[in-house]
Coordinates of C-alpha atoms in Angstrom, one line a residue:
Chain Z
M561 CA 0.0 0.0 0.0
E562 CA 2.9 2.3 0.8
L563 CA 4.4 1.6 -2.6
F564 CA 1.1 2.5 -4.2
F565 CA 1.0 5.9 -2.6
Q566 CA 4.7 6.4 -3.4
Q567 CA 4.0 5.7 -7.1
L568 CA 0.9 7.9 -6.9
I569 CA 3.0 10.9 -6.0
N570 CA 5.6 10.0 -8.6
G571 CA 2.8 9.6 -11.2
L572 CA 1.3 12.9 -10.2
T573 CA 4.7 14.6 -10.6
L574 CA 5.2 13.1 -14.0
G575 CA 1.7 13.9 -15.0
S576 CA 2.0 17.6 -14.0
I577 CA 5.1 18.0 -16.1
Y578 CA 3.6 16.2 -19.1
C579 CA 0.5 18.3 -18.6
L580 CA 2.3 21.7 -19.0
V581 CA 4.1 20.5 -22.1
A582 CA 1.0 18.9 -23.6
L583 CA -1.2 22.0 -22.9
G584 CA 1.1 24.1 -25.0
L585 CA 1.1 21.6 -27.8
T586 CA -2.6 21.3 -27.8
L587 CA -3.1 25.1 -27.8
I588 CA -0.8 25.4 -30.9
Y589 CA -2.6 22.5 -32.6
G590 CA -6.0 24.2 -31.9
I591 CA -4.9 27.4 -33.6
M592 CA -2.5 26.3 -36.3
H593 CA -3.8 22.7 -37.0
M594 CA -0.3 21.5 -37.0
P595 CA 1.6 19.2 -34.7
N596 CA 4.6 21.2 -33.6
F597 CA 7.4 18.6 -33.4
A598 CA 9.8 21.2 -32.1
H599 CA 7.8 21.9 -29.0
G600 CA 9.8 19.4 -26.9
H601 CA 13.0 21.1 -27.9
L602 CA 11.7 24.4 -26.6
Y603 CA 11.3 22.5 -23.3
M604 CA 15.0 21.5 -23.6
V605 CA 16.1 25.0 -24.3
G606 CA 14.0 26.1 -21.3
A607 CA 15.8 23.6 -19.1
Y608 CA 19.2 24.9 -20.1
C609 CA 18.1 28.5 -19.6
V610 CA 16.9 27.8 -16.0
L611 CA 20.1 25.8 -15.4
F612 CA 22.4 28.6 -16.5
L613 CA 20.5 31.4 -15.0
S614 CA 20.5 29.7 -11.6
T615 CA 24.0 28.4 -11.6
S616 CA 26.1 30.9 -13.6
Y617 CA 24.1 34.1 -13.0
G618 CA 23.0 33.3 -9.5
F619 CA 19.3 33.9 -10.1
N620 CA 16.9 32.7 -7.5
Y621 CA 15.1 29.5 -8.6
W622 CA 11.7 31.1 -9.0
L623 CA 13.2 34.2 -10.7
A624 CA 15.2 31.9 -13.1
I625 CA 12.0 30.1 -14.1
L626 CA 10.1 33.4 -14.6
A627 CA 13.0 34.9 -16.7
T628 CA 13.1 31.7 -18.8
M629 CA 9.4 31.8 -19.4
V630 CA 9.8 35.3 -20.8
I631 CA 12.9 34.3 -22.9
L632 CA 11.1 31.2 -24.3
A633 CA 8.0 33.2 -25.1
F634 CA 10.1 35.4 -27.3
L635 CA 11.7 32.3 -28.8
G636 CA 8.3 30.9 -29.5
I637 CA 7.1 34.1 -31.2
L638 CA 10.3 34.1 -33.3
M639 CA 9.7 30.5 -34.4
E640 CA 6.2 31.2 -35.3
R641 CA 7.2 34.2 -37.4
L642 CA 10.2 32.6 -39.1
V643 CA 9.0 29.0 -39.6
F644 CA 5.3 28.5 -39.4
H645 CA 3.8 31.8 -40.5
P646 CA 5.3 31.6 -44.0
L647 CA 3.9 28.1 -44.4
R648 CA 0.4 28.7 -43.1
N649 CA -1.1 28.1 -46.6
A650 CA 1.2 25.3 -47.7
P651 CA 0.1 21.6 -47.7
P652 CA 0.1 20.2 -44.1
T653 CA 3.1 17.9 -44.7
N654 CA 5.3 20.9 -45.5
S655 CA 4.7 22.4 -42.1
F656 CA 5.4 19.0 -40.4
I657 CA 8.7 18.9 -42.2
A658 CA 9.5 22.5 -41.3
A659 CA 8.8 21.6 -37.6
V660 CA 11.3 18.7 -38.0
G661 CA 13.8 21.1 -39.4
A662 CA 13.4 23.4 -36.4
L663 CA 13.8 20.5 -34.1
L664 CA 17.0 19.3 -35.7
F665 CA 18.3 22.9 -35.6
L666 CA 17.5 23.4 -31.9
E667 CA 19.1 20.1 -30.9
A668 CA 22.3 20.7 -32.9
G669 CA 22.4 24.2 -31.5
A670 CA 22.2 23.0 -28.0
I671 CA 25.1 20.5 -28.7
V672 CA 27.2 23.3 -30.1
L673 CA 26.5 25.7 -27.3
W674 CA 26.4 23.5 -24.3
G675 CA 28.0 20.2 -25.3
A676 CA 26.3 16.8 -25.5
D677 CA 27.0 15.8 -21.8
Y678 CA 24.4 15.2 -19.2
R679 CA 24.0 18.0 -16.6
R680 CA 22.2 18.1 -13.3
M681 CA 20.4 21.1 -11.9
P682 CA 21.2 21.8 -8.3
E683 CA 18.4 20.8 -5.9
V684 CA 16.5 23.6 -4.3
F685 CA 13.9 21.8 -2.4
G686 CA 15.8 18.6 -1.5
K687 CA 14.2 18.0 1.9
V688 CA 12.2 14.9 2.3
V689 CA 8.8 15.3 3.9
N690 CA 6.5 12.7 5.4
I691 CA 2.8 12.9 4.5
F692 CA 0.9 10.2 6.4
G693 CA 3.7 7.8 6.1
V694 CA 4.6 8.4 2.5
M695 CA 8.0 9.9 1.8
A696 CA 8.4 12.5 -0.9
T697 CA 10.9 15.2 -1.7
Q698 CA 9.7 18.7 -1.5
Q699 CA 10.5 19.2 -5.1
R700 CA 7.9 16.8 -6.2
L701 CA 5.2 18.6 -4.2
V702 CA 6.5 21.9 -5.6
V703 CA 6.0 20.5 -9.1
I704 CA 2.5 19.2 -8.4
F705 CA 1.2 22.4 -6.9
S706 CA 3.0 24.8 -9.2
A707 CA 1.6 22.9 -12.2
L708 CA -1.9 23.2 -10.7
A709 CA -1.3 26.9 -10.2
L710 CA -0.1 27.4 -13.7
M711 CA -3.1 25.5 -15.1
G712 CA -5.4 27.7 -13.0
A713 CA -3.6 30.8 -14.4
L714 CA -4.0 29.5 -18.0
H715 CA -7.7 28.9 -17.4
L716 CA -8.1 32.4 -16.1
F717 CA -6.1 33.8 -19.0
L718 CA -8.2 32.0 -21.6
K719 CA -11.6 32.7 -20.0
K720 CA -11.2 36.1 -18.4
T721 CA -8.8 38.2 -20.7
L722 CA -9.6 39.5 -24.1
I723 CA -6.5 38.1 -25.8
G724 CA -7.2 34.7 -24.1
S725 CA -10.7 34.6 -25.4
T726 CA -9.5 35.5 -28.9
I727 CA -7.3 32.4 -28.8
E728 CA -10.2 30.3 -27.7
A729 CA -12.5 31.8 -30.3
M730 CA -10.0 31.1 -33.1
A731 CA -9.6 27.5 -31.9
Q732 CA -13.3 27.0 -31.9
D733 CA -14.1 28.5 -35.3
R734 CA -11.5 30.1 -37.5
D735 CA -13.8 31.8 -39.9
G736 CA -16.1 33.0 -37.2
A737 CA -13.1 34.6 -35.5
F738 CA -12.2 36.4 -38.6
L739 CA -15.7 37.6 -39.1
V740 CA -15.7 39.3 -35.7
G741 CA -12.4 41.0 -36.6
I742 CA -9.8 38.9 -34.6
N743 CA -6.3 39.4 -35.9
A744 CA -5.0 36.0 -36.8
N745 CA -1.3 37.0 -36.6
V746 CA -1.5 38.3 -33.1
V747 CA -3.4 35.2 -32.0
S748 CA -0.8 32.8 -33.5
M749 CA 2.0 34.8 -31.9
M750 CA 0.3 34.9 -28.5
T751 CA -0.4 31.2 -28.7
F752 CA 3.2 30.3 -29.4
A753 CA 4.3 32.7 -26.6
V754 CA 2.0 31.1 -24.1
A755 CA 2.8 27.5 -25.2
S756 CA 6.5 28.1 -25.1
A757 CA 6.3 29.8 -21.7
M758 CA 4.4 26.7 -20.4
A759 CA 7.1 24.4 -21.7
A760 CA 9.8 26.6 -20.1
A761 CA 7.9 26.4 -16.7
A762 CA 7.6 22.6 -17.1
A763 CA 11.4 22.4 -17.8
G764 CA 12.3 24.6 -14.8
L765 CA 10.1 22.6 -12.5
A766 CA 11.2 19.2 -13.7
G767 CA 14.9 20.2 -13.9
P768 CA 16.0 19.3 -10.4
L769 CA 14.4 15.9 -10.7
F770 CA 15.8 14.8 -14.1
L771 CA 18.9 15.2 -16.1
V772 CA 19.4 18.0 -18.6
F773 CA 20.8 17.1 -22.0
P774 CA 20.3 18.2 -25.7
A775 CA 18.1 15.2 -26.7
M776 CA 15.9 15.4 -23.6
G777 CA 13.1 17.1 -25.7
G778 CA 12.6 14.0 -27.9
L779 CA 11.0 11.7 -25.5
V780 CA 9.0 14.5 -23.8
I781 CA 7.5 15.6 -27.1
L782 CA 6.5 12.1 -28.0
K783 CA 4.7 11.6 -24.7
A784 CA 3.0 15.0 -25.1
F785 CA 1.8 13.8 -28.5
V786 CA 0.5 10.6 -26.9
I787 CA -1.3 12.7 -24.4
I788 CA -3.0 15.1 -26.9
V789 CA -4.0 12.2 -29.1
L790 CA -5.4 10.5 -26.1
G791 CA -7.3 13.6 -25.1
G792 CA -8.3 14.6 -28.6
M793 CA -6.1 17.0 -30.5
G794 CA -6.8 20.6 -29.6
S795 CA -8.9 19.8 -26.5
I796 CA -7.6 21.5 -23.3
P797 CA -9.4 19.4 -20.7
G798 CA -8.5 16.3 -22.7
A799 CA -4.8 17.2 -22.5
V800 CA -5.0 17.6 -18.7
V801 CA -6.8 14.3 -18.2
G802 CA -4.5 12.5 -20.7
A803 CA -1.4 13.8 -19.0
Y804 CA -2.4 12.5 -15.6
I805 CA -3.5 9.2 -17.1
L806 CA -0.1 8.8 -18.8
G807 CA 1.9 9.9 -15.7
L808 CA 0.1 7.5 -13.5
S809 CA 0.1 4.6 -15.9
E810 CA 3.9 5.1 -16.4
S811 CA 4.7 5.1 -12.6
M812 CA 2.3 2.3 -11.9
G813 CA 3.6 0.4 -14.9
A814 CA 7.1 0.7 -13.5
T815 CA 6.2 -1.5 -10.6
I816 CA 4.8 -4.2 -12.9
F817 CA 7.1 -4.2 -16.0
P818 CA 10.9 -4.2 -16.0
A819 CA 12.4 -0.7 -15.7
Q820 CA 13.9 -0.6 -19.3
Y821 CA 10.5 -0.9 -20.8
K822 CA 8.9 2.0 -18.9
D823 CA 9.1 4.4 -21.9
I824 CA 7.4 1.9 -24.1
V825 CA 4.2 2.0 -21.9
A826 CA 3.2 5.4 -23.3
F827 CA 3.6 4.4 -27.0
V828 CA 1.9 1.0 -26.5
L829 CA -1.0 2.9 -24.9
L830 CA -1.2 5.2 -27.9
V831 CA -1.1 2.3 -30.4
I832 CA -3.9 0.5 -28.5
I833 CA -6.1 3.7 -28.2
L834 CA -5.6 4.6 -31.9
S835 CA -6.4 1.1 -33.0
V836 CA -9.6 1.0 -31.0
K837 CA -10.7 4.6 -31.2
P838 CA -8.9 6.5 -34.0
T839 CA -10.1 9.9 -32.9
G840 CA -8.8 9.8 -29.3
L841 CA -10.8 9.4 -26.1
F842 CA -12.3 12.9 -25.9
A843 CA -12.3 13.8 -29.6
K844 CA -14.7 16.5 -30.8
E845 CA -13.6 16.7 -34.4
D846 CA -13.4 14.3 -37.3
R847 CA -10.1 12.5 -37.8
Chain D
M816 CA 8.4 13.3 -67.3
P817 CA 9.6 16.6 -68.5
F818 CA 13.2 15.6 -68.6
S819 CA 14.2 16.6 -72.0
K820 CA 12.8 17.3 -75.4
S821 CA 13.1 13.9 -77.0
P822 CA 13.1 10.5 -75.5
W823 CA 16.4 9.8 -77.3
S824 CA 18.4 12.3 -75.4
R825 CA 16.8 11.0 -72.2
R826 CA 17.6 7.5 -73.0
A827 CA 21.2 8.4 -73.9
L828 CA 21.5 10.2 -70.5
H829 CA 20.2 7.2 -68.7
L830 CA 22.6 4.9 -70.6
A831 CA 25.5 7.2 -69.8
L832 CA 24.6 7.2 -66.1
G833 CA 24.3 3.4 -66.1
V834 CA 27.7 3.0 -67.7
L835 CA 29.2 5.6 -65.3
A836 CA 27.7 3.6 -62.3
L837 CA 29.2 0.3 -63.7
T838 CA 32.6 1.7 -64.2
V839 CA 32.9 3.6 -60.9
P840 CA 35.1 0.9 -59.2
F841 CA 37.6 1.1 -62.1
M842 CA 37.8 4.8 -61.9
I843 CA 38.0 5.3 -58.2
T844 CA 40.9 3.7 -56.4
S845 CA 40.2 5.2 -53.0
S846 CA 38.2 2.6 -51.1
Y847 CA 37.0 5.4 -48.8
I848 CA 35.2 7.2 -51.7
L849 CA 33.8 3.9 -52.9
H850 CA 32.5 3.3 -49.4
V851 CA 30.8 6.7 -49.4
I852 CA 29.2 5.9 -52.8
I853 CA 28.0 2.5 -51.5
M854 CA 26.4 4.2 -48.5
C855 CA 24.7 6.7 -50.8
Y856 CA 23.2 3.8 -52.8
I857 CA 22.0 2.0 -49.7
S858 CA 20.3 5.1 -48.4
A859 CA 18.9 5.9 -51.8
I860 CA 17.1 2.5 -51.8
A861 CA 15.5 3.4 -48.5
I862 CA 14.7 7.0 -49.7
Y863 CA 13.0 5.6 -52.9
G864 CA 10.7 3.8 -50.5
L865 CA 10.0 7.0 -48.5
N866 CA 9.4 8.8 -51.8
L867 CA 6.6 6.5 -52.7
I868 CA 4.7 7.0 -49.5
L869 CA 5.5 10.7 -48.9
G870 CA 6.2 12.1 -52.4
Y871 CA 3.6 10.2 -54.4
T872 CA 1.0 9.3 -51.8
G873 CA 1.4 12.4 -49.6
Q874 CA 1.6 10.5 -46.3
L875 CA 4.5 11.5 -44.1
S876 CA 5.7 8.3 -42.4
L877 CA 8.3 8.8 -39.7
A878 CA 8.8 5.1 -39.0
H879 CA 11.0 4.6 -42.0
A880 CA 14.2 4.1 -40.0
G881 CA 12.4 1.6 -37.8
F882 CA 11.7 -0.6 -40.9
Y883 CA 15.2 -0.1 -42.0
G884 CA 16.3 -1.4 -38.6
I885 CA 14.0 -4.4 -38.8
G886 CA 15.4 -5.3 -42.2
A887 CA 19.0 -5.0 -41.0
Y888 CA 18.5 -6.9 -37.7
T889 CA 16.5 -9.7 -39.3
L890 CA 19.3 -10.3 -41.8
G891 CA 21.9 -9.9 -39.0
I892 CA 20.2 -12.3 -36.7
L893 CA 19.3 -14.9 -39.4
T894 CA 22.9 -15.0 -40.8
L895 CA 24.8 -14.6 -37.6
K896 CA 22.9 -16.5 -35.0
L897 CA 20.9 -19.0 -37.1
K898 CA 23.6 -19.5 -39.7
F899 CA 21.2 -18.9 -42.6
S900 CA 22.6 -18.2 -46.1
F901 CA 22.7 -14.5 -47.0
W902 CA 20.7 -15.2 -50.1
L903 CA 17.9 -16.8 -48.2
A904 CA 18.0 -14.2 -45.4
L905 CA 17.8 -11.3 -47.8
P906 CA 14.3 -12.1 -49.1
L907 CA 13.2 -13.2 -45.6
A908 CA 14.4 -9.8 -44.2
C909 CA 12.5 -7.9 -46.8
G910 CA 9.5 -10.1 -46.3
L911 CA 9.4 -9.7 -42.6
T912 CA 9.8 -6.0 -42.9
S913 CA 6.9 -5.8 -45.3
L914 CA 4.8 -8.0 -43.0
V915 CA 5.4 -5.7 -40.1
G916 CA 4.7 -2.8 -42.5
L917 CA 1.4 -4.4 -43.4
L918 CA 0.4 -4.7 -39.8
V919 CA 1.4 -1.2 -38.9
G920 CA -0.2 0.1 -42.1
L921 CA -3.5 -1.7 -41.3
I922 CA -3.8 0.3 -38.1
S923 CA -2.1 3.6 -39.0
L924 CA -3.5 4.2 -42.4
R925 CA -7.0 4.5 -40.9
L926 CA -5.7 7.8 -39.6
R927 CA -5.3 10.9 -41.6
S928 CA -2.5 13.5 -42.0
H929 CA -1.1 14.5 -38.6
Y930 CA -2.5 11.6 -36.7
F931 CA -0.8 9.3 -39.2
T932 CA 2.5 11.2 -38.8
I933 CA 2.4 11.1 -35.0
F934 CA 1.4 7.5 -35.0
T935 CA 4.3 6.4 -37.3
L936 CA 6.7 8.5 -35.2
C937 CA 5.6 6.5 -32.2
V938 CA 6.0 3.3 -34.1
G939 CA 9.5 4.3 -35.1
V940 CA 10.3 5.0 -31.5
I941 CA 8.8 1.7 -30.3
I942 CA 10.9 -0.3 -32.9
N943 CA 14.0 1.6 -31.8
L944 CA 13.4 0.9 -28.1
V945 CA 12.6 -2.7 -28.7
I946 CA 15.8 -3.2 -30.7
E947 CA 17.7 -1.4 -28.0
H948 CA 16.2 -3.4 -25.1
W949 CA 15.6 -6.9 -26.5
E950 CA 19.1 -8.0 -25.5
S951 CA 18.7 -11.7 -25.8
M952 CA 17.8 -11.2 -29.5
T953 CA 19.6 -8.0 -30.7
E954 CA 22.4 -7.8 -28.1
G955 CA 21.1 -4.3 -27.1
V956 CA 23.5 -1.4 -27.1
R957 CA 26.5 -3.7 -27.6
G958 CA 25.2 -4.4 -31.1
L959 CA 25.4 -7.4 -33.4
I960 CA 29.1 -7.8 -34.2
G961 CA 30.5 -9.8 -37.2
V962 CA 27.4 -10.3 -39.4
P963 CA 28.8 -12.5 -42.2
P964 CA 29.2 -11.1 -45.7
P965 CA 27.1 -12.5 -48.5
N966 CA 28.0 -16.1 -49.2
P967 CA 30.0 -16.9 -52.3
I968 CA 28.1 -17.7 -55.4
P969 CA 29.5 -20.8 -57.2
L970 CA 30.0 -20.3 -61.0
P971 CA 29.3 -23.1 -63.5
G972 CA 32.9 -23.1 -64.5
G973 CA 34.1 -24.1 -61.1
G974 CA 35.0 -20.6 -59.8
Q975 CA 33.0 -18.5 -57.4
I976 CA 32.0 -14.9 -56.8
L977 CA 33.3 -13.8 -53.5
F978 CA 31.7 -10.9 -51.6
T979 CA 34.6 -10.1 -49.3
D980 CA 36.0 -7.2 -51.2
I981 CA 34.4 -3.8 -51.6
N982 CA 34.1 -4.0 -55.5
S983 CA 31.8 -7.0 -55.4
Q984 CA 29.7 -5.5 -52.7
Y985 CA 29.5 -2.4 -54.8
Y986 CA 28.0 -4.4 -57.7
L987 CA 25.6 -6.2 -55.5
I988 CA 24.3 -3.0 -54.0
L989 CA 24.2 -1.3 -57.4
L990 CA 22.1 -4.2 -58.7
C991 CA 19.7 -3.8 -55.9
L992 CA 19.5 -0.1 -56.5
A993 CA 18.8 -0.6 -60.2
F994 CA 16.1 -3.1 -59.2
T995 CA 14.6 -0.5 -56.8
I996 CA 14.6 2.3 -59.4
F997 CA 13.1 -0.1 -62.0
C998 CA 10.3 -1.1 -59.6
I999 CA 9.5 2.4 -58.5
T1000 CA 9.5 3.7 -62.0
R1001 CA 7.1 1.0 -63.2
I1002 CA 4.9 1.6 -60.2
V1003 CA 4.8 5.3 -60.6
N1004 CA 4.0 5.1 -64.3
S1005 CA 1.3 2.5 -63.8
L1006 CA -2.3 2.9 -62.9
V1007 CA -1.4 2.3 -59.3
G1008 CA 1.0 5.2 -59.4
R1009 CA -1.6 7.5 -60.9
T1010 CA -4.0 6.4 -58.3
L1011 CA -1.5 7.3 -55.5
I1012 CA -1.0 10.7 -57.0
A1013 CA -4.8 11.2 -57.1
I1014 CA -4.9 10.3 -53.4
R1015 CA -2.2 12.7 -52.7
N1016 CA -4.0 15.5 -54.5
S1017 CA -7.3 14.9 -52.7
E1018 CA -8.4 11.9 -50.8
E1019 CA -12.1 13.0 -51.0
L1020 CA -11.9 13.4 -54.7
A1021 CA -10.1 10.1 -55.2
S1022 CA -12.7 8.2 -53.2
T1023 CA -15.6 10.0 -55.1
I1024 CA -14.3 8.6 -58.4
G1025 CA -14.3 5.1 -57.0
I1026 CA -10.7 4.7 -55.8
N1027 CA -10.2 2.5 -52.8
V1028 CA -8.1 5.0 -50.9
F1029 CA -7.3 2.8 -47.9
L1030 CA -6.2 -0.2 -50.0
N1031 CA -4.0 1.9 -52.3
K1032 CA -2.4 3.7 -49.4
L1033 CA -1.7 0.4 -47.8
I1034 CA -0.1 -0.9 -51.0
A1035 CA 2.1 2.1 -51.2
F1036 CA 3.0 1.8 -47.5
V1037 CA 3.9 -1.9 -47.7
I1038 CA 6.1 -1.3 -50.8
S1039 CA 7.8 1.6 -49.1
T1040 CA 8.6 -0.6 -46.0
F1041 CA 9.8 -3.4 -48.4
F1042 CA 12.5 -1.1 -49.8
A1043 CA 13.4 0.2 -46.3
G1044 CA 13.9 -3.5 -45.3
L1045 CA 16.0 -4.2 -48.4
A1046 CA 18.2 -1.2 -47.7
G1047 CA 18.6 -2.3 -44.1
A1048 CA 19.5 -5.8 -45.1
L1049 CA 22.1 -4.6 -47.6
F1050 CA 23.5 -2.3 -44.9
A1051 CA 23.8 -5.3 -42.5
G1052 CA 25.6 -7.4 -45.1
Y1053 CA 27.9 -4.6 -46.1
I1054 CA 28.8 -2.9 -42.7
R1055 CA 28.6 -6.2 -40.8
F1056 CA 28.0 -4.4 -37.5
L1057 CA 24.6 -3.3 -36.3
G1058 CA 23.9 -1.0 -33.4
P1059 CA 20.5 0.3 -32.3
T1060 CA 21.3 3.9 -33.4
M1061 CA 20.8 2.8 -37.0
S1062 CA 17.1 2.6 -36.4
H1063 CA 16.8 5.9 -34.4
P1064 CA 14.2 8.4 -35.6
N1065 CA 17.1 10.7 -36.4
I1066 CA 17.9 8.4 -39.3
T1067 CA 14.4 8.9 -40.6
F1068 CA 15.1 12.6 -40.5
D1069 CA 18.3 12.1 -42.5
F1070 CA 16.3 10.2 -45.1
L1071 CA 13.6 12.9 -45.1
L1072 CA 16.3 15.6 -45.5
A1073 CA 17.9 13.9 -48.5
L1074 CA 14.5 13.3 -50.1
L1075 CA 13.3 16.8 -49.6
I1076 CA 16.5 18.3 -50.9
G1077 CA 16.7 16.0 -53.9
G1078 CA 13.0 16.5 -54.7
Q1079 CA 10.0 14.5 -53.5
A1080 CA 7.7 13.0 -56.1
T1081 CA 10.4 12.9 -58.7
L1082 CA 12.2 9.8 -59.9
A1083 CA 15.7 11.3 -59.8
G1084 CA 15.1 13.1 -56.5
P1085 CA 16.1 10.3 -54.0
M1086 CA 19.3 9.6 -55.9
V1087 CA 20.3 13.3 -56.2
G1088 CA 19.4 14.0 -52.6
S1089 CA 21.2 11.0 -51.3
L1090 CA 24.4 11.7 -53.2
L1091 CA 24.4 15.3 -52.3
V1092 CA 23.6 15.0 -48.6
M1093 CA 26.0 12.1 -48.1
T1094 CA 28.9 13.9 -49.8
V1095 CA 28.2 17.1 -47.9
T1096 CA 27.9 15.2 -44.6
E1097 CA 31.1 13.3 -45.3
S1098 CA 33.0 16.5 -46.2
L1099 CA 31.7 18.1 -43.0
Q1100 CA 32.8 15.2 -40.9
F1101 CA 34.5 17.4 -38.4
M1102 CA 31.1 18.8 -37.4
Q1103 CA 29.3 15.5 -37.6
S1104 CA 27.0 16.1 -34.7
Y1105 CA 26.4 19.8 -35.5
R1106 CA 25.7 19.4 -39.2
M1107 CA 22.0 19.7 -38.4
I1108 CA 22.6 23.3 -37.4
V1109 CA 23.1 23.9 -41.2
F1110 CA 20.7 21.2 -42.5
G1111 CA 17.8 22.0 -40.1
P1112 CA 17.2 25.6 -41.4
F1113 CA 18.0 24.3 -44.9
L1114 CA 15.2 21.9 -44.7
I1115 CA 12.8 24.7 -43.7
L1116 CA 14.0 26.9 -46.6
V1117 CA 13.6 24.0 -49.0
V1118 CA 9.9 23.4 -48.0
M1119 CA 9.3 27.1 -48.1
F1120 CA 10.9 28.0 -51.4
F1121 CA 11.5 24.8 -53.3
P1122 CA 8.9 22.3 -52.2
G1123 CA 9.9 20.1 -55.2
G1124 CA 13.6 20.1 -54.2
L1125 CA 16.5 20.4 -56.6
V1126 CA 15.1 18.2 -59.2
G1127 CA 11.7 19.9 -59.0
A1128 CA 13.4 23.3 -59.3
Y1129 CA 15.2 22.0 -62.4
Y1130 CA 12.0 20.9 -64.0
T1131 CA 10.3 24.2 -63.3
A1132 CA 13.2 26.1 -64.7
S1133 CA 13.5 24.0 -67.8
H1134 CA 9.7 24.3 -68.3
K1135 CA 10.0 28.1 -68.1
I1136 CA 12.9 28.2 -70.5
R1137 CA 11.2 26.0 -73.0
A1138 CA 8.0 28.0 -72.8
R1139 CA 9.9 31.1 -73.5
L1140 CA 11.8 29.6 -76.4
N1141 CA 8.5 28.4 -77.9
K1142 CA 7.1 31.8 -77.6
N1143 CA 10.1 33.4 -79.3
N1144 CA 10.4 30.8 -82.1
S1145 CA 6.9 30.8 -83.3
Q1146 CA 4.6 33.7 -83.7
R1147 CA 1.6 31.6 -82.8
P1148 CA -0.6 32.8 -80.0
P1149 CA 0.2 31.3 -76.5
A1150 CA -0.5 27.7 -76.1
P1151 CA -4.2 26.9 -75.9
A1152 CA -5.7 25.6 -72.7
P1153 CA -5.7 21.9 -73.5
G1154 CA -1.9 22.0 -74.1
K1155 CA -1.4 23.6 -70.8
A1156 CA -3.5 21.0 -69.1
R1157 CA -1.4 18.3 -70.7
T1158 CA 1.9 19.7 -69.4
K1159 CA 0.2 19.9 -66.0
T1160 CA -0.7 16.2 -66.0
K1161 CA 2.8 15.4 -67.3
E1162 CA 4.2 17.2 -64.3
L1163 CA 2.1 15.2 -62.0
Q1164 CA 3.2 12.0 -63.5
G1165 CA 6.9 12.9 -63.3

């Protein structure tokens, strides 16, 4: 039973991180109708930014995350302008391939700038706390609650602010949004900015728990894809639910299957779901 | 195919290229350069497969390196561990790859566009992870060491063809490349090829005129995995060492890069792209792991400005020049609409 609660906390931690990445991905998909394969690499850049801001420039952990979110938001806008905006009217496969090009560039860029070796972020909340007999490091609790706070903030942003509602409006009905005079350029840039900032926050929160290396984005983006396919592409509640399902099934699966197969769980889950229900669990649109 | 004005000059060019390919081992003494050329041929075979599913059918499959890996590992395990003859293992490797391709295709091709791409990306990752972790079968990260070269072929006169030197390997792989190009050319110019192009242009339209979209996509997908498997099996027999990185999704991205730069949906594209990308990669060996810092943005620029790649850009340019020449030579009014339509369909076929 203790093992169960232990894995529950681990699963919730994983789920929170996946959730922040997947939310960005699903937002971008909702607006641009394009899977952004480079999104995980923005997460990787975010992790390096937090690492260097906190170790080399002596930023406070929270300040480093905040600064990284701002930097990544600008990087996201830059990527939208340079890569995806010019391809908005091209056949869909072209923008997939452009996203792959951006991914390859970011990964090679990280290797050139920071080397291919694995780095570890210093622990900030290393203390172990005991909640009703279950041991967990503070960092894990910080991840879980910060992710919830960020999700709440995103919800308020989308529902209560004007720019947030334009993003939602455009995701719901592109033509309708144009008819009421919503500027598509601003919306796409804002979406990329918000999505990249979420990825940066996820990277900063996850940093002290995992290793930081140039290829770290690859696996995260694949899992984020599994999540948004699971939850129905473009659906925000679907992404949240999907992320926790995946996080929990990975951590619970780790107790049943041998450790080296833990990454396969996600993909097998995806294959099964797409074989049975090709539109995802909470899909609203046609495949 | 708007290659040149008369089929004679085109045929002559093809013949010249064939002769050139046959005489390469006599002209090049450096075994390193020959090795690079052989690697180009092997990846070109895989890229022809990718071209069929992406270029002609319009479905971006990101599991290609996975199938390449299946072909290579099947051959490696059959010849190294089960002591099969290379000549038996080669068709078995291609067959097993196509069988896996069929199973994957049956599930994945029910999905459209981005769902298909994401699904195949995950399939590629699964295959890579399985190869890496199934240690009892694939030796995991240690890799399969010492895959035997193709068995000697006895000749009627008493001698035999050995495959221990690089020249004989070159001819074997050249033969397979020629077979690949022949098959793909015949497929593309057949009714099946036209059907695939119709599906690429519009799935809805294709199904309205009575095309079985799913079946034809499945055929294209299985054929593409067959050639990925063939390329992988040849790689295993030539390099004779297999590590799990050979089936990593990054290899798919390399194939994709070469295809896009060469020109998707063209018959010469995979060959041109493979030769070009491999040569550039080899000459930039000092920056092996960073080469994507150049190629990544290049890939984006290609899809933005030359979606047809180099070969596509060449066709467009030669079309324009010929159109201008025609205009200058004859004082006839500009070509009537049907003529224009015909060049359009020709472009699609090419």
